[in-house]
Tab-separated table of C-alpha atoms in Angstrom:
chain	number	residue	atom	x	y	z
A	1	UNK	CA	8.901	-2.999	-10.449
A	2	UNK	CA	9.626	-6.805	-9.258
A	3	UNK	CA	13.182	-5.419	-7.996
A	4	UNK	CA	11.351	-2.052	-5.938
A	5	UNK	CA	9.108	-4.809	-4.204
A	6	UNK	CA	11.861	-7.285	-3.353
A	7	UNK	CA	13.933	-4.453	-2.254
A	8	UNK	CA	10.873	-3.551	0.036
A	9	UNK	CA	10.028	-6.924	1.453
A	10	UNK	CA	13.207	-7.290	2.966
A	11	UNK	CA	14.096	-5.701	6.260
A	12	UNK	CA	15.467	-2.231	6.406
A	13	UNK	CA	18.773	-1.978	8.218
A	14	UNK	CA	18.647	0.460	11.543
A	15	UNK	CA	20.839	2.998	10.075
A	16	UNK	CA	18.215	3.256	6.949
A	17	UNK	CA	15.441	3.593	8.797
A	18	UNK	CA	16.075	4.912	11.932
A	19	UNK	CA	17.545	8.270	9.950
A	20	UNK	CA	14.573	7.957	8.066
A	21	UNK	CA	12.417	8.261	10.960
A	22	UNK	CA	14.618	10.599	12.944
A	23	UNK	CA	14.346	13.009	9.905
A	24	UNK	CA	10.590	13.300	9.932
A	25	UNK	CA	10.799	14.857	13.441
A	26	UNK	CA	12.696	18.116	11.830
A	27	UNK	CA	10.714	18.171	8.557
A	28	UNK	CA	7.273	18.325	10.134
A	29	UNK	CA	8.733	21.253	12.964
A	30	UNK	CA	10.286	22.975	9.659
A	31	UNK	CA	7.361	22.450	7.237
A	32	UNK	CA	4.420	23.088	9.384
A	33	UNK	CA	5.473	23.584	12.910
A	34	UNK	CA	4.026	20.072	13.909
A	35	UNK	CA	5.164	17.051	15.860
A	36	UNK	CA	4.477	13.442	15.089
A	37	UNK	CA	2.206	11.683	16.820
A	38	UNK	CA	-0.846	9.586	16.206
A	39	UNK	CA	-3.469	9.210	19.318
A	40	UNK	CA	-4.181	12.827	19.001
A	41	UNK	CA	-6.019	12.112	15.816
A	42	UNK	CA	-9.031	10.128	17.711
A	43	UNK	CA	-9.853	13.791	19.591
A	44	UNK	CA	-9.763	15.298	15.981
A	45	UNK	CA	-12.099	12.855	14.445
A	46	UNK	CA	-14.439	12.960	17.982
A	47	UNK	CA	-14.327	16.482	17.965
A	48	UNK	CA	-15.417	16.443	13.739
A	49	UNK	CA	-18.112	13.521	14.410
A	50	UNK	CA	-19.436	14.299	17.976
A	51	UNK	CA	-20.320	18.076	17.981
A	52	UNK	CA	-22.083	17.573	21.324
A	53	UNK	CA	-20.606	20.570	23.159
A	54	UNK	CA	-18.126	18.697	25.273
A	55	UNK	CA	-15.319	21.426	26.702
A	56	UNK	CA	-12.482	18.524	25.036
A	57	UNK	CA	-13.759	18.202	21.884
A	58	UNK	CA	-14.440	22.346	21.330
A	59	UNK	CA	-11.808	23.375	18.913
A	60	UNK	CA	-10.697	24.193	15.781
A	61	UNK	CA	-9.901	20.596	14.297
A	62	UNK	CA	-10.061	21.617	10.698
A	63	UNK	CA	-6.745	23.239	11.661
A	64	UNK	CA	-5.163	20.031	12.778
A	65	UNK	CA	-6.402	18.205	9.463
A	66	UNK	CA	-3.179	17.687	8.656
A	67	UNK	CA	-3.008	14.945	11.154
A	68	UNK	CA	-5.782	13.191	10.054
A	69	UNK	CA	-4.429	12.801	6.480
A	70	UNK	CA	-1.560	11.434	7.764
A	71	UNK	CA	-3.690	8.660	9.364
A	72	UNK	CA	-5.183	7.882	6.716
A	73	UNK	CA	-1.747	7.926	4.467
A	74	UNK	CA	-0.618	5.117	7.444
A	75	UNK	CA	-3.459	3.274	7.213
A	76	UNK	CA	-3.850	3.743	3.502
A	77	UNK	CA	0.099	2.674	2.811
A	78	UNK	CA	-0.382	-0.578	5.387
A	79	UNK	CA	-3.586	-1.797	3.507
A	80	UNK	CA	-1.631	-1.261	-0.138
A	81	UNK	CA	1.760	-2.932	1.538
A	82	UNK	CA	-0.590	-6.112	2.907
A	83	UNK	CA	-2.739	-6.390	-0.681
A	84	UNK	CA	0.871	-5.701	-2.625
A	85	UNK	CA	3.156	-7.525	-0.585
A	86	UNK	CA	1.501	-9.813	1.998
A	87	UNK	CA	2.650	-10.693	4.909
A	88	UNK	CA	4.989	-13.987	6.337
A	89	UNK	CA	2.959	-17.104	7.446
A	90	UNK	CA	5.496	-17.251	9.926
A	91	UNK	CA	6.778	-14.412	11.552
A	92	UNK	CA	10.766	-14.786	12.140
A	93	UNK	CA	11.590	-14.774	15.443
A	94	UNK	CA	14.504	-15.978	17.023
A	95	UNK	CA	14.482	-19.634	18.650
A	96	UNK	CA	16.116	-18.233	21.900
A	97	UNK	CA	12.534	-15.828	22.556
A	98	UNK	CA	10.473	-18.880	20.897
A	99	UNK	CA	11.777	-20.842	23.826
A	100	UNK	CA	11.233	-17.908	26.517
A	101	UNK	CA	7.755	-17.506	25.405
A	102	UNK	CA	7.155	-21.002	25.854
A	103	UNK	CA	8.743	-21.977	29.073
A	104	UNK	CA	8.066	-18.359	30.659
A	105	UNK	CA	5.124	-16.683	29.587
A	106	UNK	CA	3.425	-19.862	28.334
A	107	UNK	CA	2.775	-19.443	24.784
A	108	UNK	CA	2.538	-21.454	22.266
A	109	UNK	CA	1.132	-20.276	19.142
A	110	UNK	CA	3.181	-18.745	16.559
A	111	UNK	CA	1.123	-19.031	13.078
A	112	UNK	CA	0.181	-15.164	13.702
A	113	UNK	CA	1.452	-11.906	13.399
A	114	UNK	CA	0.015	-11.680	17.469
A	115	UNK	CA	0.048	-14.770	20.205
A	116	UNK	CA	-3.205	-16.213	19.796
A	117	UNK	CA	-3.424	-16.831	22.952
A	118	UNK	CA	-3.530	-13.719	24.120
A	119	UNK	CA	-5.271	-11.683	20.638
A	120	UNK	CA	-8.192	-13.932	19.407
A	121	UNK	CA	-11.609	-12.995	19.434
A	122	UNK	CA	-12.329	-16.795	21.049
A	123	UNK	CA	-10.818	-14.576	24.094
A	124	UNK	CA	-13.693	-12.417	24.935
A	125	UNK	CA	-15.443	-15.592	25.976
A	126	UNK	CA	-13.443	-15.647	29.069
A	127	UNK	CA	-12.526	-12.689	31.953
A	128	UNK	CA	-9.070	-12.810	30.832
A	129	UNK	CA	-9.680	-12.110	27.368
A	130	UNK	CA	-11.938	-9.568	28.573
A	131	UNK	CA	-8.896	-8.151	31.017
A	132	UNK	CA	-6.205	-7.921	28.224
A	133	UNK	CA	-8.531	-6.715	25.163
A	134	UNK	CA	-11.193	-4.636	26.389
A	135	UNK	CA	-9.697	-3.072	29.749
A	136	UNK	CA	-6.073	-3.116	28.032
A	137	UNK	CA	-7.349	-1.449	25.711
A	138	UNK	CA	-9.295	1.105	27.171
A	139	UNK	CA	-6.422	1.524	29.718
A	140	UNK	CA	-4.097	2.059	26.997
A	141	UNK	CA	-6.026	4.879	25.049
A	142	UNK	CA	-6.586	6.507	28.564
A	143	UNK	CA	-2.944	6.494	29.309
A	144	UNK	CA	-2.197	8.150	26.033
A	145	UNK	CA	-4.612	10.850	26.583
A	146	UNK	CA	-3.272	11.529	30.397
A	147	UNK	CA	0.491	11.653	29.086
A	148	UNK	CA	-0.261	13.544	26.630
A	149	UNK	CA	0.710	11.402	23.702
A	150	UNK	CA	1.144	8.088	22.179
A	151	UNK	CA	4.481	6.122	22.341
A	152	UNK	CA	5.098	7.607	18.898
A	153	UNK	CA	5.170	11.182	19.770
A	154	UNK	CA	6.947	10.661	22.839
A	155	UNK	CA	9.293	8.734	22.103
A	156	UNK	CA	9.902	10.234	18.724
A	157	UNK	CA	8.838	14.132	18.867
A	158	UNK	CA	9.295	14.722	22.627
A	159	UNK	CA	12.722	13.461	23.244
A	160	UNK	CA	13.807	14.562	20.105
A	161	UNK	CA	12.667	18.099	21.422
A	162	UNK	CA	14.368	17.422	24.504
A	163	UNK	CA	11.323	17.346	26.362
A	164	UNK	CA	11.214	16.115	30.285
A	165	UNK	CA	7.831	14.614	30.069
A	166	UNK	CA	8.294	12.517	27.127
A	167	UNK	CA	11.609	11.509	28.830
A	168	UNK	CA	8.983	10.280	32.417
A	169	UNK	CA	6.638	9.089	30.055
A	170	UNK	CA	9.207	6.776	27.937
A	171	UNK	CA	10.410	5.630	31.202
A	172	UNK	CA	6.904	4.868	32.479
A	173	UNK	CA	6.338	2.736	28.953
A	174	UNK	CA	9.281	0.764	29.357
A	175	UNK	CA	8.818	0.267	32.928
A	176	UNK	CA	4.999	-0.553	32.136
A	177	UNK	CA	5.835	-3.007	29.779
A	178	UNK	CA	8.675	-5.040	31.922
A	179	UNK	CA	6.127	-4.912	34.875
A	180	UNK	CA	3.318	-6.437	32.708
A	181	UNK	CA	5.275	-8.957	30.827
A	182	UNK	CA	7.534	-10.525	33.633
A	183	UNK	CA	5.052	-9.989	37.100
A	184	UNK	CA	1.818	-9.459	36.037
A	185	UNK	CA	1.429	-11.358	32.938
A	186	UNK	CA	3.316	-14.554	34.715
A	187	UNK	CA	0.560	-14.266	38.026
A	188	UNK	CA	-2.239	-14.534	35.482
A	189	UNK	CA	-1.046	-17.416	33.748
């Protein structure tokens, strides 16, 4: 048992778990003619909790339970894997993007898994708290919901099935993300 946890603590290499990943793509399409994905599940537990009539949320979830065990079996395994294993103090990150994040971006706490500057609950005292939790957040699960999909099932599933909109919507994430970080994030800051 002590060897199976050290073996899991350490990082995976790519070319273990990237296959490993890749491979779910084809099992789910062979087992069950599904694709992997995660934001969908918030419509399925809506549609189960809120039985208001809404045109969205009118639909036969109980035939997408599936998906909703297998957010629970995530959520599940990361609970067991933080009670089991823990997690660093220190999260490793290279001194070259330590001193980016400092001189460029401005941060300067490190103790977390997340910049504290920017993930704290101190932060909804102020409008830019407000800005990056609440409206990113609410921007974020809109987004998912107008692509059609999370990161996840785009970027996994959809190219994978050689799709044209999860090749756009990848696109759009990365480009999101380089806007936000290194014009946007800079300007408020």
């Amino acid at each position: 048992m002590k060897l199976m946890l050290e073996f899991l603590q350490k990082p995976w290499p790519w070319y273990v778990a990237g296959p490993l990943i890749g491979l779910t793509v084809p099992a789910l399409l062979l087992v069950g003619n599904k694709a992997l994905g995660i934001s969908s599940s918030l419509r399925h537990v809506c549609a189960a909790c809120v039985p208001a009539g809404i045109p969205f949320l009118t639909y036969n979830w109980r035939a997408e339970i599936w998906n909703l065990v297998f957010v629970l079996g995530v959520a599940l395994g990361g609970f067991i894997g933080y009670q089991v294993m823990g997690h660093p103090d220190v999260v490793g990150i290279s001194p070259e993007t330590i001193h980016d994040l400092k001189t460029q971006l401005h941060l300067t706490d490190f103790s977390g898994l997340l910049p504290r500057e920017l993930f704290s609950l101190d932060n909804l005292a102020n409008w830019k708290g407000w800005f990056f939790l609440v409206l990113g957040g609410f921007l974020v699960g809109f987004g998912t919901r107008y692509a059609g999909g999370c990161t996840s099932g785009h970027a996994i599933s959809g190219l994978s099935n050689l799709q044209w909109v999860s090749l756009v919507a990848v696109i759009g994430f990365f480009a999101g993300g380089l806007l936000m970080t290194w014009v946007v994030y800079p300007m408020l800051f």
